CSV table of C-alpha atoms in Angstrom, one decimal:
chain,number,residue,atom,x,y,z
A,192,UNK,CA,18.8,-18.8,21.9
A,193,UNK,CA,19.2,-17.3,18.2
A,194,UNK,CA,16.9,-20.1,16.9
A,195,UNK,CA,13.8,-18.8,19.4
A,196,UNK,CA,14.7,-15.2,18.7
A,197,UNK,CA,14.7,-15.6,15.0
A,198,UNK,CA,11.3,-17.8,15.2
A,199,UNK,CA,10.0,-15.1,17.5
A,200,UNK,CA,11.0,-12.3,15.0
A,201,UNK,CA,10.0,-14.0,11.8
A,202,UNK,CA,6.4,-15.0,13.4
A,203,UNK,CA,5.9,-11.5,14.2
A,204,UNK,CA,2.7,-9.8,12.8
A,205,UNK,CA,4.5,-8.2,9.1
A,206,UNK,CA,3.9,-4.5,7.7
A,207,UNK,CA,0.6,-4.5,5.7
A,208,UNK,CA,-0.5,-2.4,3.1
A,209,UNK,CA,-2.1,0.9,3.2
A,210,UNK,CA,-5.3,0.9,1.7
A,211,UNK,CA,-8.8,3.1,0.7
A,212,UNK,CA,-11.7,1.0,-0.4
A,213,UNK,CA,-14.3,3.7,-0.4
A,214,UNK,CA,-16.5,1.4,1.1
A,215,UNK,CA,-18.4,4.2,3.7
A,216,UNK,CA,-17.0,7.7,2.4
A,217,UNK,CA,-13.7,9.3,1.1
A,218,UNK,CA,-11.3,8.2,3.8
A,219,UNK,CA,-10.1,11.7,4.2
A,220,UNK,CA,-9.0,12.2,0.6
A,221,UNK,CA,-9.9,15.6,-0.6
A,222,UNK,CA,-9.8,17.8,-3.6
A,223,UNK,CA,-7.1,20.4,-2.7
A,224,UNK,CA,-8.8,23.3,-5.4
A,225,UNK,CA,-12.0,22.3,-6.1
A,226,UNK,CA,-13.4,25.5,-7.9
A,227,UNK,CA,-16.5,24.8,-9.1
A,228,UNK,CA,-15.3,20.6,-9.2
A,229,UNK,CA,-17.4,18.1,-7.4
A,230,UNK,CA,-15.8,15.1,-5.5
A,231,UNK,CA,-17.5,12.9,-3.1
A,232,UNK,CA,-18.0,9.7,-2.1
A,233,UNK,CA,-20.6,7.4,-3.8
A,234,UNK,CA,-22.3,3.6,-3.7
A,235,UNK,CA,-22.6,1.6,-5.4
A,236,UNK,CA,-20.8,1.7,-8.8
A,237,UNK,CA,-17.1,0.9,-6.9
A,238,UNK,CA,-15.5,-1.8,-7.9
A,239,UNK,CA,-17.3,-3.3,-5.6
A,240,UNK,CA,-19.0,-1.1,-3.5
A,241,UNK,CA,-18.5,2.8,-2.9
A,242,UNK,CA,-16.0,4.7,-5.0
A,243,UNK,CA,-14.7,8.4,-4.9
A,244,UNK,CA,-16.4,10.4,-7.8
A,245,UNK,CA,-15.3,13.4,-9.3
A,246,UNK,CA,-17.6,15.6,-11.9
A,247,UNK,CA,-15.6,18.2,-13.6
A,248,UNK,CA,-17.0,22.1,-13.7
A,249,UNK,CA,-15.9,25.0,-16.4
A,250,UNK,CA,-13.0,26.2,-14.1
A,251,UNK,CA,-9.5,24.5,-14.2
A,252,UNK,CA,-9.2,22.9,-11.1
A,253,UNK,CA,-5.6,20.5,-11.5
A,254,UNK,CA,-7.7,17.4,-11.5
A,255,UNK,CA,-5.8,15.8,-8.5
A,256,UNK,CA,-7.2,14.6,-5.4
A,257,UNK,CA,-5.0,14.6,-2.1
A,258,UNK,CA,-4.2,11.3,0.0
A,259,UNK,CA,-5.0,11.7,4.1
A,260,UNK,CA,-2.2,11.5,6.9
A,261,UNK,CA,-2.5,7.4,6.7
A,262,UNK,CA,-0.5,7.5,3.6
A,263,UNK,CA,2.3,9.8,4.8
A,264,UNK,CA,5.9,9.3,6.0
A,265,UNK,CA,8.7,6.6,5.5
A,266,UNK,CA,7.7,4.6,2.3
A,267,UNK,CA,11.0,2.7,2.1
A,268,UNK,CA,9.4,-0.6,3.1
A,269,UNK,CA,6.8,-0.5,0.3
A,270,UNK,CA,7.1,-1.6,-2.9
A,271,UNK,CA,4.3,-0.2,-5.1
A,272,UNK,CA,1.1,2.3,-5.9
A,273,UNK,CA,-1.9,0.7,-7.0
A,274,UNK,CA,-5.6,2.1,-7.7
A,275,UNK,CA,-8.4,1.6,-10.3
A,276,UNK,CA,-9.5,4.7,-12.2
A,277,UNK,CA,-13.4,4.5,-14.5
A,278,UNK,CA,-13.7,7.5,-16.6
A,279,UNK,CA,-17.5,7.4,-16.6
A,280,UNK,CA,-18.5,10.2,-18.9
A,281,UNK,CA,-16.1,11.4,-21.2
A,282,UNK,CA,-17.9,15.2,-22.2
A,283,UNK,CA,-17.8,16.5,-25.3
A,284,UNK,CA,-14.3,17.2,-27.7
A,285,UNK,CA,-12.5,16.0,-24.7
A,286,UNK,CA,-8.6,14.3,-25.3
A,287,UNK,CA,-7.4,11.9,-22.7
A,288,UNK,CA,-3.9,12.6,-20.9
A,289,UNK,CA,-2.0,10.0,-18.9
A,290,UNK,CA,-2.2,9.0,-15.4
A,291,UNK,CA,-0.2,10.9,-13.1
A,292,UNK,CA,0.9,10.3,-9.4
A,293,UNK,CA,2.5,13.1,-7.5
A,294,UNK,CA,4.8,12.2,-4.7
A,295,UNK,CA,6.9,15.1,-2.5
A,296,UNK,CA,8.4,16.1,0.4
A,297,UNK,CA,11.4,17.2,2.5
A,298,UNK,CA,14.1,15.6,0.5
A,299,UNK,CA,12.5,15.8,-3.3
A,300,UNK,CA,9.5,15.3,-5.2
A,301,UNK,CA,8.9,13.2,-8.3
A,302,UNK,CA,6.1,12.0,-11.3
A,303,UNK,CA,5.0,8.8,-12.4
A,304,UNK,CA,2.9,8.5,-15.6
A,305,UNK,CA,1.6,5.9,-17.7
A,306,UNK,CA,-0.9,6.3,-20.6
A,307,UNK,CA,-4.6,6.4,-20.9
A,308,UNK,CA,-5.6,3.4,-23.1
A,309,UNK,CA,-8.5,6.9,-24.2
A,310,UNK,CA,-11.8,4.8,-23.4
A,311,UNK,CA,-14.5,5.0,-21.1
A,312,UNK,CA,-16.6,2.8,-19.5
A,313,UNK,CA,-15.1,0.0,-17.4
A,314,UNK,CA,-12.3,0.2,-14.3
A,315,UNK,CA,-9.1,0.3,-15.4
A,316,UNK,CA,-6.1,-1.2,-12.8
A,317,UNK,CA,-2.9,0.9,-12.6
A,318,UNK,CA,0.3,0.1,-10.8
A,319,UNK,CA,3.2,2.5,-10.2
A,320,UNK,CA,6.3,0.4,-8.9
A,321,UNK,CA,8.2,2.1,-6.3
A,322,UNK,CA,11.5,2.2,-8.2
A,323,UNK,CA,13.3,5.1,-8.9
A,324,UNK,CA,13.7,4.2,-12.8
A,325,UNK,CA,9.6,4.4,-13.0
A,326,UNK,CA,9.3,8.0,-12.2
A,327,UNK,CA,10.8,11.5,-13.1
A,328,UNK,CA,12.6,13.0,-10.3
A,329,UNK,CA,11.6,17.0,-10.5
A,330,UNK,CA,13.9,17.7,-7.2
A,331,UNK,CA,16.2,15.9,-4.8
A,332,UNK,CA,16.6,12.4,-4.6
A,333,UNK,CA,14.8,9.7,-5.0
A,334,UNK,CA,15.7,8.3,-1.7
A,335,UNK,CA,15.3,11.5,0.5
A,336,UNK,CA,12.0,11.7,-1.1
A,337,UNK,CA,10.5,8.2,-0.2
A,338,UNK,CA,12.3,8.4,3.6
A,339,UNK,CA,9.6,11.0,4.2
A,340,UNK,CA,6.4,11.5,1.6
A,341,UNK,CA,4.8,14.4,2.9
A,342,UNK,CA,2.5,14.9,0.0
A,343,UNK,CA,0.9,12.1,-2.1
A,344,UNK,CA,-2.0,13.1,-5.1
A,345,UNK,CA,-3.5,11.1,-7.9
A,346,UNK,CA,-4.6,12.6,-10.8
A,347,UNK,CA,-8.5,11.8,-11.1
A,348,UNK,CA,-9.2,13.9,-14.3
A,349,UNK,CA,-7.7,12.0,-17.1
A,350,UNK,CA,-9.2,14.8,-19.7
A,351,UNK,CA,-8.0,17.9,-21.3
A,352,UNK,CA,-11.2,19.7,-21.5
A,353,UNK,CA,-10.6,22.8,-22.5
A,354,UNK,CA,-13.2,24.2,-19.6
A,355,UNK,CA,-16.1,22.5,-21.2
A,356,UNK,CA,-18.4,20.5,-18.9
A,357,UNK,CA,-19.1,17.0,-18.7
A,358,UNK,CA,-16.2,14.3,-17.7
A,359,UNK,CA,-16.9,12.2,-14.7
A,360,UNK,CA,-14.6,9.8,-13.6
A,361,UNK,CA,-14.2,7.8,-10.4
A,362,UNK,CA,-11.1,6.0,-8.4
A,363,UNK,CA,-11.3,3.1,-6.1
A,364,UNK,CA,-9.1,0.8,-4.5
A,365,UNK,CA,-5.8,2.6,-3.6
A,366,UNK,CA,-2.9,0.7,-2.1
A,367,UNK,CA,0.3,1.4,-0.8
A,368,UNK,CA,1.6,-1.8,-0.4
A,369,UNK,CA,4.3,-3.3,1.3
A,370,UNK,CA,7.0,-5.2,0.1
A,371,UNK,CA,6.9,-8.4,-0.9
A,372,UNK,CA,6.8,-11.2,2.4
A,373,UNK,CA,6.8,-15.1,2.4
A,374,UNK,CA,3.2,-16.2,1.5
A,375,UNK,CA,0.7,-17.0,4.7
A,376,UNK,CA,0.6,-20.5,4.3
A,377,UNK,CA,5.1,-20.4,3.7
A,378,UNK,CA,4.9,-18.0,7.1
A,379,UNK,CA,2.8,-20.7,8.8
A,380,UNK,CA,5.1,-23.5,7.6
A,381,UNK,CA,8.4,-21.7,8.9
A,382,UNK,CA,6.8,-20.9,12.1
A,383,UNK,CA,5.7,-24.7,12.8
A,384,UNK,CA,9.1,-25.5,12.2
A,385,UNK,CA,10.6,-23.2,14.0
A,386,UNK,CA,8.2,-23.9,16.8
A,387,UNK,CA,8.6,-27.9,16.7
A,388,UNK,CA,12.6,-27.0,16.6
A,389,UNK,CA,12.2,-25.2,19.9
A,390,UNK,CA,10.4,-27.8,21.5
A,391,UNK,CA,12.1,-30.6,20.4
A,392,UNK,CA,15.3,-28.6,21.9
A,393,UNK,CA,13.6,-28.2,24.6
A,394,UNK,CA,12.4,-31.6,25.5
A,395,UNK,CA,16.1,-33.2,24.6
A,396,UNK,CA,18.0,-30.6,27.2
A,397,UNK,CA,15.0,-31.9,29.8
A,398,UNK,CA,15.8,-35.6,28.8
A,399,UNK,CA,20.0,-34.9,29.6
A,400,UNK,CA,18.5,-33.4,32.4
A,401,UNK,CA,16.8,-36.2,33.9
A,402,UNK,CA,19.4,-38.8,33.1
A,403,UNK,CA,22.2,-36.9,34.6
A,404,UNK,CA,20.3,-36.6,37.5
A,405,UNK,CA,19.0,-40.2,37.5
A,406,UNK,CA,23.2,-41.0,36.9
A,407,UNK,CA,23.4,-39.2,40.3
A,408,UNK,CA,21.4,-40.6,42.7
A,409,UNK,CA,22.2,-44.5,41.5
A,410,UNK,CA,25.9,-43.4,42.2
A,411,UNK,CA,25.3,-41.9,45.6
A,412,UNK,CA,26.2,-43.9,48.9
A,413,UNK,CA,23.5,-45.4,50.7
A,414,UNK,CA,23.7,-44.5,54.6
A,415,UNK,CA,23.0,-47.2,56.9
């Protein structure tokens, strides 16, 4: 019995990744204060396909766009942040600052960052691992914070401007993804096992079966 329920369990459909391609609009991202900021979606130019776009205006508007309600709540069975971020025009006298990912809720908040390698041009990949060592903890705990993410931004304007005009950039492919699980072809392996196990079982209890009851009637007394 704990051989089928463990091949049952283990053959289970597994958590997947939460993910925005940007391949037909935003997916409910917004930008929270967008002043005089423009964000929408845009195709092509994505990497591949539609992308998120964000042209900067002469008020400060925090540069961070907002994830939807997908994205939200219990984040202890994922094990990283991923997106791709193309700063397309760069403006003029313009510094770069470093990526940023804002993550809070009920029980803390916290800040990853990693630098801008201060180019422009092509789609640039960055990963924030889901370990409590990669960010700075600004309040609470770490693990009150990820039982419940209420709030989770990405910083889209990698520029310190100085309210001059001119920086476009663009973000595409965001994932929340799960933790790590066997490989599909390793699942499919361990569930063909599992599988033949349990029929095999199966067919040697109907054998016994059969031969005890075979033993039976040869030793039963033949009425005349």
């Amino acid at each position: 019995m704990l051989g089928i329920l463990f091949t049952i369990v283990l053959c289970q459909p597994l958590s997947a990744s939460i993910v925005s391609t940007y391949d037909s609009d935003l997916d409910g991202w917004i930008l929270p204060n967008p002043t005089d900021a423009s964000f929408s979606w845009e195709s092509p130019g994505g990497n591949p396909g539609g992308f998120a776009r964000f042209i900067d205006g002469l008020q400060n508007n925090g540069g961070l766009i907002r994830a939807p309600g997908k994205f939200l709540g219990d984040w202890s069975s994922f094990d990283s942040i991923s997106f791709e971020h193309r700063q397309i025009a760069a403006g003029i006298g313009n510094s770069y600052v470093p990526y940023e990912v804002f993550l809070s809720g009920a029980g803390g908040s916290a800040r990853f960052t990693e630098s801008h390698p201060g180019t422009a041009g092509s789609w640039i990949s960055v990963t924030a691992p889901l370990t409590e060592p990669s960010w700075t903890i600004e309040s609470g705990t770490w693990a009150g914070l990820i039982s419940n993410v209420t709030q989770f931004e990405i910083r889209i304007e990698v520029l310190d401007n100085n309210n001059t005009l001119g920086d476009t950039a663009g973000i595409d492919n965001v994932v929340l993804r799960s933790a790590a699980v066997p490989e599909p072809a390793s699942l499919a392996i361990w569930c063909g096992i599992g599988m033949a196990g349990m029929i095999a079982g199966w067919r040697t209890r109907a054998s016994r079966c059969l031969r005890g009851a075979s033993r039976k009637v040869a030793q039963s007394p033949v009425l005349i």
